[in-house]
Short mmCIF file of C-alpha atoms in Angstrom, two decimals:
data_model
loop_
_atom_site.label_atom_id
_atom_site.label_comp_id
_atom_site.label_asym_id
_atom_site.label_seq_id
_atom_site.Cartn_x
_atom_site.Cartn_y
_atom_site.Cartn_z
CA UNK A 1 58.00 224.36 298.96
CA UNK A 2 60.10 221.11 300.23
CA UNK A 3 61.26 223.42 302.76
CA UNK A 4 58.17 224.55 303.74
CA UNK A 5 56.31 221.03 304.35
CA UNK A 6 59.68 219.16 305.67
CA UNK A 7 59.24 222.34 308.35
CA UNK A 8 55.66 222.05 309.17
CA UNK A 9 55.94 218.51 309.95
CA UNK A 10 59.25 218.91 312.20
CA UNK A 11 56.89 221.31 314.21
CA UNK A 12 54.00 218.92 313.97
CA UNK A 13 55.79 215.78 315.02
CA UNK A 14 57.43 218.38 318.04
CA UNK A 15 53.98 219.31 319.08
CA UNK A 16 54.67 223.16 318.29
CA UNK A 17 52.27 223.95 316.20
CA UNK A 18 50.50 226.90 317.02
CA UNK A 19 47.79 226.70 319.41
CA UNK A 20 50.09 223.82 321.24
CA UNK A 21 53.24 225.21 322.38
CA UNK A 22 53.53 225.27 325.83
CA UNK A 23 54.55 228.54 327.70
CA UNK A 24 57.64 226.81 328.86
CA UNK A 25 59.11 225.64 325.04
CA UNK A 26 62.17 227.55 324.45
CA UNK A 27 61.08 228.48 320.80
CA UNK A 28 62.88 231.52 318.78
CA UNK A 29 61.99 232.63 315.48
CA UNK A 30 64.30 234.36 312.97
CA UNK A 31 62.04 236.33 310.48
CA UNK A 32 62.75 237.65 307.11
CA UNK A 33 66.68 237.33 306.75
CA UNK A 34 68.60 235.61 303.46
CA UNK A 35 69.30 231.91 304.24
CA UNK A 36 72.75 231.00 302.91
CA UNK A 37 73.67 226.93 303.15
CA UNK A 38 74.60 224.45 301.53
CA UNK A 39 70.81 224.20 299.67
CA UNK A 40 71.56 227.15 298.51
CA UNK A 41 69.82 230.71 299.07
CA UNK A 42 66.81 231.49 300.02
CA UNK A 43 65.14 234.92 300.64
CA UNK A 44 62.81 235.92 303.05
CA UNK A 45 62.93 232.89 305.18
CA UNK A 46 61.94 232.09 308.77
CA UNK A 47 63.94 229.85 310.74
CA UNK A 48 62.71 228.38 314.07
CA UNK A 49 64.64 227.23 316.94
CA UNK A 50 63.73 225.23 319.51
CA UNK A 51 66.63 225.27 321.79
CA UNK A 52 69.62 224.28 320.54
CA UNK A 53 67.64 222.48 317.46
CA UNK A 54 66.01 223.69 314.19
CA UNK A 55 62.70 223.43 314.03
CA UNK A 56 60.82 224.00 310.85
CA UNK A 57 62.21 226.26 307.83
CA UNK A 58 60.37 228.29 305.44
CA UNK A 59 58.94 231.13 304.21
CA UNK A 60 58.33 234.41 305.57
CA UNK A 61 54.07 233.30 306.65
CA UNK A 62 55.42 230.28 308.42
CA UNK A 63 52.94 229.80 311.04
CA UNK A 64 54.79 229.93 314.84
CA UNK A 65 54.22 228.28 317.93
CA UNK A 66 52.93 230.23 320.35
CA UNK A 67 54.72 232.49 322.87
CA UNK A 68 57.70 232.28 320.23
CA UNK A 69 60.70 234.94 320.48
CA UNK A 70 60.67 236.62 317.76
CA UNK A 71 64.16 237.89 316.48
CA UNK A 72 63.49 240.58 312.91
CA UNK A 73 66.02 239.96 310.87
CA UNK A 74 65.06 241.48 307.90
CA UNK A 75 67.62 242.61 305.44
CA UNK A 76 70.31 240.59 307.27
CA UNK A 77 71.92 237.31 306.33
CA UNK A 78 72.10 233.49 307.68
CA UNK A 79 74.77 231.30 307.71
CA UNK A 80 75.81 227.88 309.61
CA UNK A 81 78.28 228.03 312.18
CA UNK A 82 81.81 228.55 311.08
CA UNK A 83 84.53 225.87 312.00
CA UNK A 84 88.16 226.25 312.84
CA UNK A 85 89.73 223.21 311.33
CA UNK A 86 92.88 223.79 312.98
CA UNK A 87 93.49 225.30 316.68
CA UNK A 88 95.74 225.80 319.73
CA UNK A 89 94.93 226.73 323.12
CA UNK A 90 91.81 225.19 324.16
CA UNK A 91 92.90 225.17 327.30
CA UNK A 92 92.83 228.62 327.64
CA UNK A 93 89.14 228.38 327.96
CA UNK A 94 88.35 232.29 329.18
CA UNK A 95 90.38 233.12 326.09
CA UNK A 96 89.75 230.24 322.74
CA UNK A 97 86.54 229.98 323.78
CA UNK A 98 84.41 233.23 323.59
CA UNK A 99 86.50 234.27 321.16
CA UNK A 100 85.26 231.56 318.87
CA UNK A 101 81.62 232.07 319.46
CA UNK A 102 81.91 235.77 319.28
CA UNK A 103 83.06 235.51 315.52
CA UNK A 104 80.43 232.69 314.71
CA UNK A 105 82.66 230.28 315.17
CA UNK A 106 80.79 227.56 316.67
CA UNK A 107 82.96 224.28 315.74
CA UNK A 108 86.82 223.84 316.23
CA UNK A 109 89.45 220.93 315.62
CA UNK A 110 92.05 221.27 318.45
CA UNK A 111 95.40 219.86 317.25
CA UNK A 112 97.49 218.89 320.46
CA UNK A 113 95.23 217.19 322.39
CA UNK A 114 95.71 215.70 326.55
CA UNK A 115 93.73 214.94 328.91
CA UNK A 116 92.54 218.39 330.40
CA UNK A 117 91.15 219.22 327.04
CA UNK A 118 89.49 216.01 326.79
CA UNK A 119 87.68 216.81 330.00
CA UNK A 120 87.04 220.22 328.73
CA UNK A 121 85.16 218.85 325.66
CA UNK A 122 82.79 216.71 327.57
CA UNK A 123 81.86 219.57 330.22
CA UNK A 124 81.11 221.48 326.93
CA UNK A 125 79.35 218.72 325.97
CA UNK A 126 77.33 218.87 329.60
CA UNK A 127 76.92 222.07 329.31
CA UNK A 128 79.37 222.90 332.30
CA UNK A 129 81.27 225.11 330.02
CA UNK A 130 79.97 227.46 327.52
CA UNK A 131 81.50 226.89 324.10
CA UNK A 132 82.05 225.53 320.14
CA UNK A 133 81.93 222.12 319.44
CA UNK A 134 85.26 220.61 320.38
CA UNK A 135 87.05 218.02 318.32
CA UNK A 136 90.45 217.30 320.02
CA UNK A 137 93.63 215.39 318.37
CA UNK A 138 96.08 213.08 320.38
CA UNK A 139 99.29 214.29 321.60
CA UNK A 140 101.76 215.03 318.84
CA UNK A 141 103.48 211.76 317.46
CA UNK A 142 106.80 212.71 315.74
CA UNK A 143 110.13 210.94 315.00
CA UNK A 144 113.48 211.67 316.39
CA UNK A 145 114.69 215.12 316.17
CA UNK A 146 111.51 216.43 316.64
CA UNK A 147 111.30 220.94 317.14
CA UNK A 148 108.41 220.48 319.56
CA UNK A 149 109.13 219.88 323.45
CA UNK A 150 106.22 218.14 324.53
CA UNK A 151 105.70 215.56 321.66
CA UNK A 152 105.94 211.99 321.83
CA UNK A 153 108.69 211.47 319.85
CA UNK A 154 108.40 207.87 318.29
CA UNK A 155 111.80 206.12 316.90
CA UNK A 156 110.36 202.51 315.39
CA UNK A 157 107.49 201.33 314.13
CA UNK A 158 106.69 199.71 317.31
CA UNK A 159 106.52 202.64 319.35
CA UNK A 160 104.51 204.64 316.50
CA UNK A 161 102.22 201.92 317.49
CA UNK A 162 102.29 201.97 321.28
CA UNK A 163 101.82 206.28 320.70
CA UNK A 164 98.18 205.35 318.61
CA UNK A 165 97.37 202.54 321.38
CA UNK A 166 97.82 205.42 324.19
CA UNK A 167 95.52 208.06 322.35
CA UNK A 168 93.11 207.44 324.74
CA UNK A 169 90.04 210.37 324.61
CA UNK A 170 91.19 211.60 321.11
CA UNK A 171 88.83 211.35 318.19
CA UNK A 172 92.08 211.61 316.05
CA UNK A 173 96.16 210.98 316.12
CA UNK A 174 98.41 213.69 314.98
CA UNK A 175 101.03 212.85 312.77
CA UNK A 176 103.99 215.45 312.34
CA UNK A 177 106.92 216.11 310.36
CA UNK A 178 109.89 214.29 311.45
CA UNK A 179 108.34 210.41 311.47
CA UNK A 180 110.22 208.15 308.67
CA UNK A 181 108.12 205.93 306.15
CA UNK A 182 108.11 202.60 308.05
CA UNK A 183 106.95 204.69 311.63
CA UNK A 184 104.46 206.00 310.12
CA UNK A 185 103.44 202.90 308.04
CA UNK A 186 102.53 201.14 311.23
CA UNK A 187 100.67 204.31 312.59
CA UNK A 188 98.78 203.97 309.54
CA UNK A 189 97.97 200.41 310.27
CA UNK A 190 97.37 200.67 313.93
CA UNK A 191 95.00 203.28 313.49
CA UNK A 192 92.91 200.81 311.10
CA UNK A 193 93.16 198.78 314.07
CA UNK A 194 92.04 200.91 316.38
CA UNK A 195 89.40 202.44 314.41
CA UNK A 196 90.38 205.82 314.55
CA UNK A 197 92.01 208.62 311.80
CA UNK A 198 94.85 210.37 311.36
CA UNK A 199 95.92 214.03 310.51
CA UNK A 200 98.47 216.35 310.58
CA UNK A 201 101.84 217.47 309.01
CA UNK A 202 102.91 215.46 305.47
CA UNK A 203 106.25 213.73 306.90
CA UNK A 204 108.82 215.43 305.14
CA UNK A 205 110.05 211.85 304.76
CA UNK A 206 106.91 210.56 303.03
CA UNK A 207 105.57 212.01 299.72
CA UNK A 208 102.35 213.89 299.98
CA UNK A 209 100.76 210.85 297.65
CA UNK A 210 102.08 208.13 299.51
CA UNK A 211 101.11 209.45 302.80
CA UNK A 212 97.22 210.05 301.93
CA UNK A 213 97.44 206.01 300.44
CA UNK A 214 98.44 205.15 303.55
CA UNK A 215 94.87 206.68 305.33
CA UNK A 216 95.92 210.56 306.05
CA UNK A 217 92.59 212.34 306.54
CA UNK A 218 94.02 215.88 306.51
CA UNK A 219 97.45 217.52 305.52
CA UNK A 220 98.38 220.96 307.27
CA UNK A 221 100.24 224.54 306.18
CA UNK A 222 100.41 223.32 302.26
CA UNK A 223 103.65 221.53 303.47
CA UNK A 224 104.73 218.67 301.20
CA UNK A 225 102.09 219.78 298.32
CA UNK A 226 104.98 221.68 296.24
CA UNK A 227 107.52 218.77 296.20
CA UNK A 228 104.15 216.70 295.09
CA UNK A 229 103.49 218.77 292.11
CA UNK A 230 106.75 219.95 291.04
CA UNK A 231 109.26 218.33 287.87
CA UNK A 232 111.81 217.86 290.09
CA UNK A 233 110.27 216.05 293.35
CA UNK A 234 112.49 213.06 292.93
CA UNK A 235 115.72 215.04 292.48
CA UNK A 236 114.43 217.47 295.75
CA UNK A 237 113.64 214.37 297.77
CA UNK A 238 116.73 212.97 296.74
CA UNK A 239 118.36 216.13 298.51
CA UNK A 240 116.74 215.89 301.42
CA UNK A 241 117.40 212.27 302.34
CA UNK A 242 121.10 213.51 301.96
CA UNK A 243 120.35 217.06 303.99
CA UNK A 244 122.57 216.59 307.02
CA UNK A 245 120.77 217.21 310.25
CA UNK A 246 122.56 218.55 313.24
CA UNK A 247 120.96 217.24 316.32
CA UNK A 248 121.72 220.30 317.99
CA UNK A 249 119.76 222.29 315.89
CA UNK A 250 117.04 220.58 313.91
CA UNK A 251 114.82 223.33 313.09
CA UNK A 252 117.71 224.58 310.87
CA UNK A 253 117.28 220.95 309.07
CA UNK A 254 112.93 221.70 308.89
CA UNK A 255 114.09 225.39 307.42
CA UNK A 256 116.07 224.26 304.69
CA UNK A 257 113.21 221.16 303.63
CA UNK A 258 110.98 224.35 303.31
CA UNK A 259 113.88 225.89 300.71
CA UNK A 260 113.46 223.23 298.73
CA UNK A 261 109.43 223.16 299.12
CA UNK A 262 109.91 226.77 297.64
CA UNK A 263 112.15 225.58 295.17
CA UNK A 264 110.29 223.22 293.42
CA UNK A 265 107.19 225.88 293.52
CA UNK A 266 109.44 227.09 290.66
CA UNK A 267 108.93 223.77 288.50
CA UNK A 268 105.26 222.96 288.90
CA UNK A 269 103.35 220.91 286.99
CA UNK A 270 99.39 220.79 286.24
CA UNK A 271 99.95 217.13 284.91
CA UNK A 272 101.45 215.98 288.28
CA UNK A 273 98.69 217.93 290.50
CA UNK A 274 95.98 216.11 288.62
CA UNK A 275 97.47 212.99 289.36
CA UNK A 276 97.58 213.93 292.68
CA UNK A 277 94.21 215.21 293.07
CA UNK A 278 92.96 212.29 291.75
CA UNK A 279 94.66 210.14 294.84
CA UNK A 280 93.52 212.74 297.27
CA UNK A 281 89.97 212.23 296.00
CA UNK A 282 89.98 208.81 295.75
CA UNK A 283 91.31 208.18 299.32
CA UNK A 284 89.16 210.99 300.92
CA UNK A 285 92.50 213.14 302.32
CA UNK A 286 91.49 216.98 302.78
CA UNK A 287 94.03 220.04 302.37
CA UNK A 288 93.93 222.43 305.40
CA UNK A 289 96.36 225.13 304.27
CA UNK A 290 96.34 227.32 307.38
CA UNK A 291 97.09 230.41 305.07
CA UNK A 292 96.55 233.03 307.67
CA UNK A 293 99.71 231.22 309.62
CA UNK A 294 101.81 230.81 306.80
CA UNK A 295 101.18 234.43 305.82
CA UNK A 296 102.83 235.63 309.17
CA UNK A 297 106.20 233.28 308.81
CA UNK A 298 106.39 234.38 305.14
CA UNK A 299 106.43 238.26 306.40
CA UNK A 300 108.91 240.48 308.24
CA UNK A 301 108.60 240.16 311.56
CA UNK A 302 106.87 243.37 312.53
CA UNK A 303 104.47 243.30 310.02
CA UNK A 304 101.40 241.84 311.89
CA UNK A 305 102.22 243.17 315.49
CA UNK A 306 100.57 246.50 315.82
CA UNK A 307 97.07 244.25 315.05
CA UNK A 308 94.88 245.44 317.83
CA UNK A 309 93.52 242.21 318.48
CA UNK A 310 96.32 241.42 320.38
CA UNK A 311 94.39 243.57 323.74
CA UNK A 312 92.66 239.87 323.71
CA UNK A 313 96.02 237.41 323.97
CA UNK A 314 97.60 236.40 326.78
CA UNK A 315 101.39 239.11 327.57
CA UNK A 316 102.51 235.73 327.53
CA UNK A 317 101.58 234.57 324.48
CA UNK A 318 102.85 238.30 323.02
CA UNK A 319 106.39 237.43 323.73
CA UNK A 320 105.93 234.07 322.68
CA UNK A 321 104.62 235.18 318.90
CA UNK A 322 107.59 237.78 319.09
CA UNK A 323 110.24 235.54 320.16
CA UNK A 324 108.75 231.97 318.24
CA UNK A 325 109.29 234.41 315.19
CA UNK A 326 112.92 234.76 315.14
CA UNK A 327 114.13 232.02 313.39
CA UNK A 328 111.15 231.75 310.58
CA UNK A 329 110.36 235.01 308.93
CA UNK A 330 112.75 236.90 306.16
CA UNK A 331 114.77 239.42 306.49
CA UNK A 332 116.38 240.89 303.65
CA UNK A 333 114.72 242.20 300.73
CA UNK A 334 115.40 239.08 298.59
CA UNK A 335 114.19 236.80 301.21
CA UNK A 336 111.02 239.28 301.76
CA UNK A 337 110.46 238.90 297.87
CA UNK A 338 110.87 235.38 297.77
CA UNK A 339 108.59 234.50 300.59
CA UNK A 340 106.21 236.46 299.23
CA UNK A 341 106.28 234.66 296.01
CA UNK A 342 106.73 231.30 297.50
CA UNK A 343 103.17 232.03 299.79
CA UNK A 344 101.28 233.37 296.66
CA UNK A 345 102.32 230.04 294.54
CA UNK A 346 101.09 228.05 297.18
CA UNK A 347 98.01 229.93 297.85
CA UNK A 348 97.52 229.17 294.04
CA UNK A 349 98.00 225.69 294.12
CA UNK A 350 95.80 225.43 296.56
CA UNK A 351 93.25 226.66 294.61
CA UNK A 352 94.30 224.70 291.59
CA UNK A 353 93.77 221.16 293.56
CA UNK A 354 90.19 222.82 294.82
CA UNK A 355 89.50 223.63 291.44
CA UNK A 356 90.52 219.33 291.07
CA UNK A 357 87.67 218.28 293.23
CA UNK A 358 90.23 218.39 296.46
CA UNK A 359 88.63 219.36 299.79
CA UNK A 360 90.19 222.08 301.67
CA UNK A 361 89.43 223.06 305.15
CA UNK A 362 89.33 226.41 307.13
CA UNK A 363 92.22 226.49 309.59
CA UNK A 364 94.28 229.51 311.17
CA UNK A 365 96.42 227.69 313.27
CA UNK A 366 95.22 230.23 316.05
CA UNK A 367 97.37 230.60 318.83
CA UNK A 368 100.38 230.48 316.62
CA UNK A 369 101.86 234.40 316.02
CA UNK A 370 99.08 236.85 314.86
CA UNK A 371 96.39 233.72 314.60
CA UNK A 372 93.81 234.86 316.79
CA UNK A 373 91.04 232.61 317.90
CA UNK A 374 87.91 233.38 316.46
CA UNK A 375 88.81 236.19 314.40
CA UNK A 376 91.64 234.88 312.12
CA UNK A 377 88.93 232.44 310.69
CA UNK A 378 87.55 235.51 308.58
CA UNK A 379 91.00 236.37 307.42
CA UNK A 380 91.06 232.69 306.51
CA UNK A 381 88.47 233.11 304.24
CA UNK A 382 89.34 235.59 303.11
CA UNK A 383 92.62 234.70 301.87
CA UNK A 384 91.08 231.78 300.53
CA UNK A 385 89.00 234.16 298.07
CA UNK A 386 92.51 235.93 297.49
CA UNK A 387 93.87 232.42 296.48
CA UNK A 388 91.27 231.96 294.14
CA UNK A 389 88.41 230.05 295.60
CA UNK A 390 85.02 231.63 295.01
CA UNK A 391 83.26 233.39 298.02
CA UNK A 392 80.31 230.62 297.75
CA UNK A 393 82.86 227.70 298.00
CA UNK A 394 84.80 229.06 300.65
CA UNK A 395 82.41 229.86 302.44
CA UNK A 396 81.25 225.97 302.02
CA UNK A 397 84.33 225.10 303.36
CA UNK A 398 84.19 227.48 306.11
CA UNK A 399 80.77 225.58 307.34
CA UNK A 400 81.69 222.26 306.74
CA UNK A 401 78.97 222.02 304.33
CA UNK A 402 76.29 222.47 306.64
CA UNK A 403 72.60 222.40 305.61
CA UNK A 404 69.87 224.49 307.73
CA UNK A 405 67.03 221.93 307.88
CA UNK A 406 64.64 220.48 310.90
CA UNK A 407 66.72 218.32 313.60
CA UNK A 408 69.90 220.04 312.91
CA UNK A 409 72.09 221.65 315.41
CA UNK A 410 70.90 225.64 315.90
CA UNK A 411 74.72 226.90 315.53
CA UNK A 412 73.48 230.08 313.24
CA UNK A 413 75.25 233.23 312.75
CA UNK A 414 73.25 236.86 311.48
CA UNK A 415 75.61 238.83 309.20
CA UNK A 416 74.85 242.56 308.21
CA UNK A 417 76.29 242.19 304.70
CA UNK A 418 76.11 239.20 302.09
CA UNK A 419 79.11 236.73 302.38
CA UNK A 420 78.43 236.08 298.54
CA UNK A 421 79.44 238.93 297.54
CA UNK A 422 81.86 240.25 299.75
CA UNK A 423 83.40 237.29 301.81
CA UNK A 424 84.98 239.74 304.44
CA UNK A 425 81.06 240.47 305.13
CA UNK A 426 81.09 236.77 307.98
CA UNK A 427 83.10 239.49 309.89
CA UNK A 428 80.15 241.50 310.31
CA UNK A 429 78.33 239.52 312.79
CA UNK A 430 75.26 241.06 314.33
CA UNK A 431 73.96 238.03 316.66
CA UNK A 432 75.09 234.35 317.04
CA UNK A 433 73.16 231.37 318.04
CA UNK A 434 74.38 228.30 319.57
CA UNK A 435 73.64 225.90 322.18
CA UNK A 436 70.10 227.50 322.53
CA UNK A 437 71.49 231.17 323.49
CA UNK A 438 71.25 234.18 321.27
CA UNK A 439 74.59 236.11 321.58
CA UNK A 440 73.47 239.36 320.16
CA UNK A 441 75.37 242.71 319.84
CA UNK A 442 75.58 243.51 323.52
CA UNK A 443 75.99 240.30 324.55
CA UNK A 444 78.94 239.94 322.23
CA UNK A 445 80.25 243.43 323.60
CA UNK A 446 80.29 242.63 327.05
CA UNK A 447 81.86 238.69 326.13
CA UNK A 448 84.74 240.69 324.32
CA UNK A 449 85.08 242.77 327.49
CA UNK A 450 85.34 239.87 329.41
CA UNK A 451 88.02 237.94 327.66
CA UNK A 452 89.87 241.12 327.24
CA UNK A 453 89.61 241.58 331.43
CA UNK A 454 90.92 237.77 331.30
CA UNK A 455 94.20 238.14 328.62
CA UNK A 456 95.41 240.53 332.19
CA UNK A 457 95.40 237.42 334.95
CA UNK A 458 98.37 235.19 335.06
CA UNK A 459 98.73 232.18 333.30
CA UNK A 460 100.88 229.76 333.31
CA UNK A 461 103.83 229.93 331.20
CA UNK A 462 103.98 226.58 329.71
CA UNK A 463 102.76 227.00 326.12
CA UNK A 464 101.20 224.22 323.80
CA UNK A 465 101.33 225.30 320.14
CA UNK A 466 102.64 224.51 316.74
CA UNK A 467 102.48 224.81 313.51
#
């Protein structure tokens, strides 16, 4: 009933009642479909849109303004817009983009941010460019050593500093995996002074604990949450301050931290992850386990690249995936095995600090091998579900929480089956509305066609992603 009167008097205070709509009010109506949000669910319910706003919620006799476009969605299910948490590639914007809103995807947290995708989020914004909400990191800020060409690589506190004062047009910094404690102490502080967050990798030189006191919004790809939990953190820890690191070759350095993250998977404790949960919690730090990334460097190397998704990458990014591969994934049985067991224990754990009152996002890491924008946020969730997460909380997590309700953004997506029951059923989109379009099944068709026409032009070869 709340519903009900909280819509009638959105529409009132619009003027949209019935009887005062003008002919020109961009007003569509979804009738008779299950509403799934974070109020919980609600059958037989109308939802009206005026633009790219909700209007009025409520039950199936909701009175409509006139000259309304009515959509019959009866027997079909609603759900907010989905978020990436975690993406590469905005730039390709004939590619990342449709892709995204295609799959529902109508929200996404870009993770190496620089100017051109800065500009590409406010013509979004203007409505230059068609496309999800766009929230874009800084450039990468790592310490010396660092695998990525590209990042600013930061040696003393001072320059961690000078890297947060220079994020100019992020809403975030991005922290990664090579900065020492004191660097990224004064990143910390900085961004207190500059008012803005951090995210990004758990130093492997900073425990997981330590680095969320410090202000760490968001930690990525489960790394540094096994040391965290396990018996033996301080005698692993101790072994990688003393793990020599060839400059030459300092990936070989990152692999061999990640032996020891699968390691102490081995020695996990439930006392220790409450502990930690309980910091987490208390200073607001969110998991984003990118599991659908993970799963691919875990596997053999030819395991994901028949996926016929792939007619909508880039050839470019095709070798890239095929070649970036090389020196991650496992290649003997025993390696295969223990991959496989080291991915599944952290998929549990996962679950296990959920289950602690930990938030955890929905990330793929798309752009990385076999993430595919758009899509790879339904494997997400689904692997989330495999971890142990229940399909209403991933699902949740997979909307940021969002509620359906007059005034809020009209980012809606129409699913044939109930996500409730079956979370692979957000794959089975039948229309998608956002920014006061309806992408239904045609429309989807011919954007699919499109982007597939676009993954043939050149591109340039210079590739931004990471893990």
């Amino acid at each position: 009933m709340l519903g009900w009167l909280a819509g009638l008097g959105a529409a009132a205070g619009a003027g949209l009642l019935p009887g005062e709509a003008s002919a020109s009010a961009n007003v569509t109506a979804l009738r008779g479909a299950t509403l799934i949000d974070s109020s919980g669910v609600r059958s037989g319910a109308t939802i009206v849109l005026a633009g790219d706003k909700v209007l009025a919620v409520g039950s199936c006799d909701l009175p409509l303004p006139r000259g309304s476009t009515v959509l019959d969605v009866a027997g079909k299910f609603v759900i907010p817009g989905l978020w990436d948490m975690h993406v590469h590639g905005a730039f390709l914007d004939k590619i990342t983009l449709p892709l995204c809103l295609v799959n529902g995807v109508t929200g996404i947290r870009e993770m190496w941010g620089f100017p051109p995708i800065y500009e590409l989020r406010e013509r979004i914004e203007r409505g230059e460019v068609f496309g999800p909400r766009l929230v874009v990191g800084s450039t990468i800020i790592d310490g010396p050593h660092s695998t990525l060409p590209g990042a600013t690589v930061v040696s003393t506190p001072e320059e961690g500093r000078q890297a947060v004062r220079d994020a100019k047009g992020a809403d975030f910094v991005k922290v990664y995996s090579y900065l020492d404690r004191p660097t990224l102490e004064a990143i910390a502080d900085e961004c207190g002074r500059q008012a803005i967050t951090f995210a990004g990798h758990c130093s492997n030189h900073v425990p997981l604990g330590d680095a969320s006191d410090l202000g760490q919004r968001t930690f990525e790809h489960m790394y540094g949450l096994p040391l965290a939990t396990s018996t033996r953190e301080t005698q692993l820890r101790q072994a990688i301050a003393d793990l020599p690191l060839d400059p030459a070759n300092p990936f070989a350095w990152f692999k061999q931290v990640l032996e020891f993250e699968r390691r102490a998977t081995l020695t996990h404790s439930r006392g220790k992850a409450v502990q930690l949960a309980k910091r987490l919690q208390r200073n607001n730090s969110a998991l984003c386990p990118t599991m659908v990334a993970m799963r691919v460097y875990a596997s053999p190397a030819d395991r994901f690249a028949n996926d016929p998704r792939i007619r909508y990458m880039p050839a470019f990014y095709r070798d890239f995936w095929r070649d970036g591969l090389t020196n991650w994934v496992p290649v003997t049985d025993q390696e295969i095995r223990q991959q496989a067991a080291f991915f599944r224990r952290r998929q549990e754990q996962v679950a296990e600090m959920h289950a602690l009152g930990v938030e955890v996002l929905v990330g793929t890491d798309a752009g990385n091998p076999y993430s595919f924008s758009g899509f790879s946020v339904h494997d997400e969730l689904e692997l989330l579900v495999e971890a142990g997460l229940s399909p209403k909380a991933v699902l949740q997590a997979g909307t940021r929480g969002a509620a359906v309700k007059p005034g809020a953004d009209a980012n809606l997506v129409v699913l044939d089956g109930n996500p409730l029951t079956n979370i692979r059923n957000t794959s089975r989109i039948h229309t998608v509305l956002t920014r006061g379009r309806v992408l239904g099944p045609a429309e989807r068709q011919r954007m699919l066609a499109d982007v597939e026409k676009a993954a043939q032009e050149p591109f340039p070869t210079a590739v931004r992603t990471c893990c």
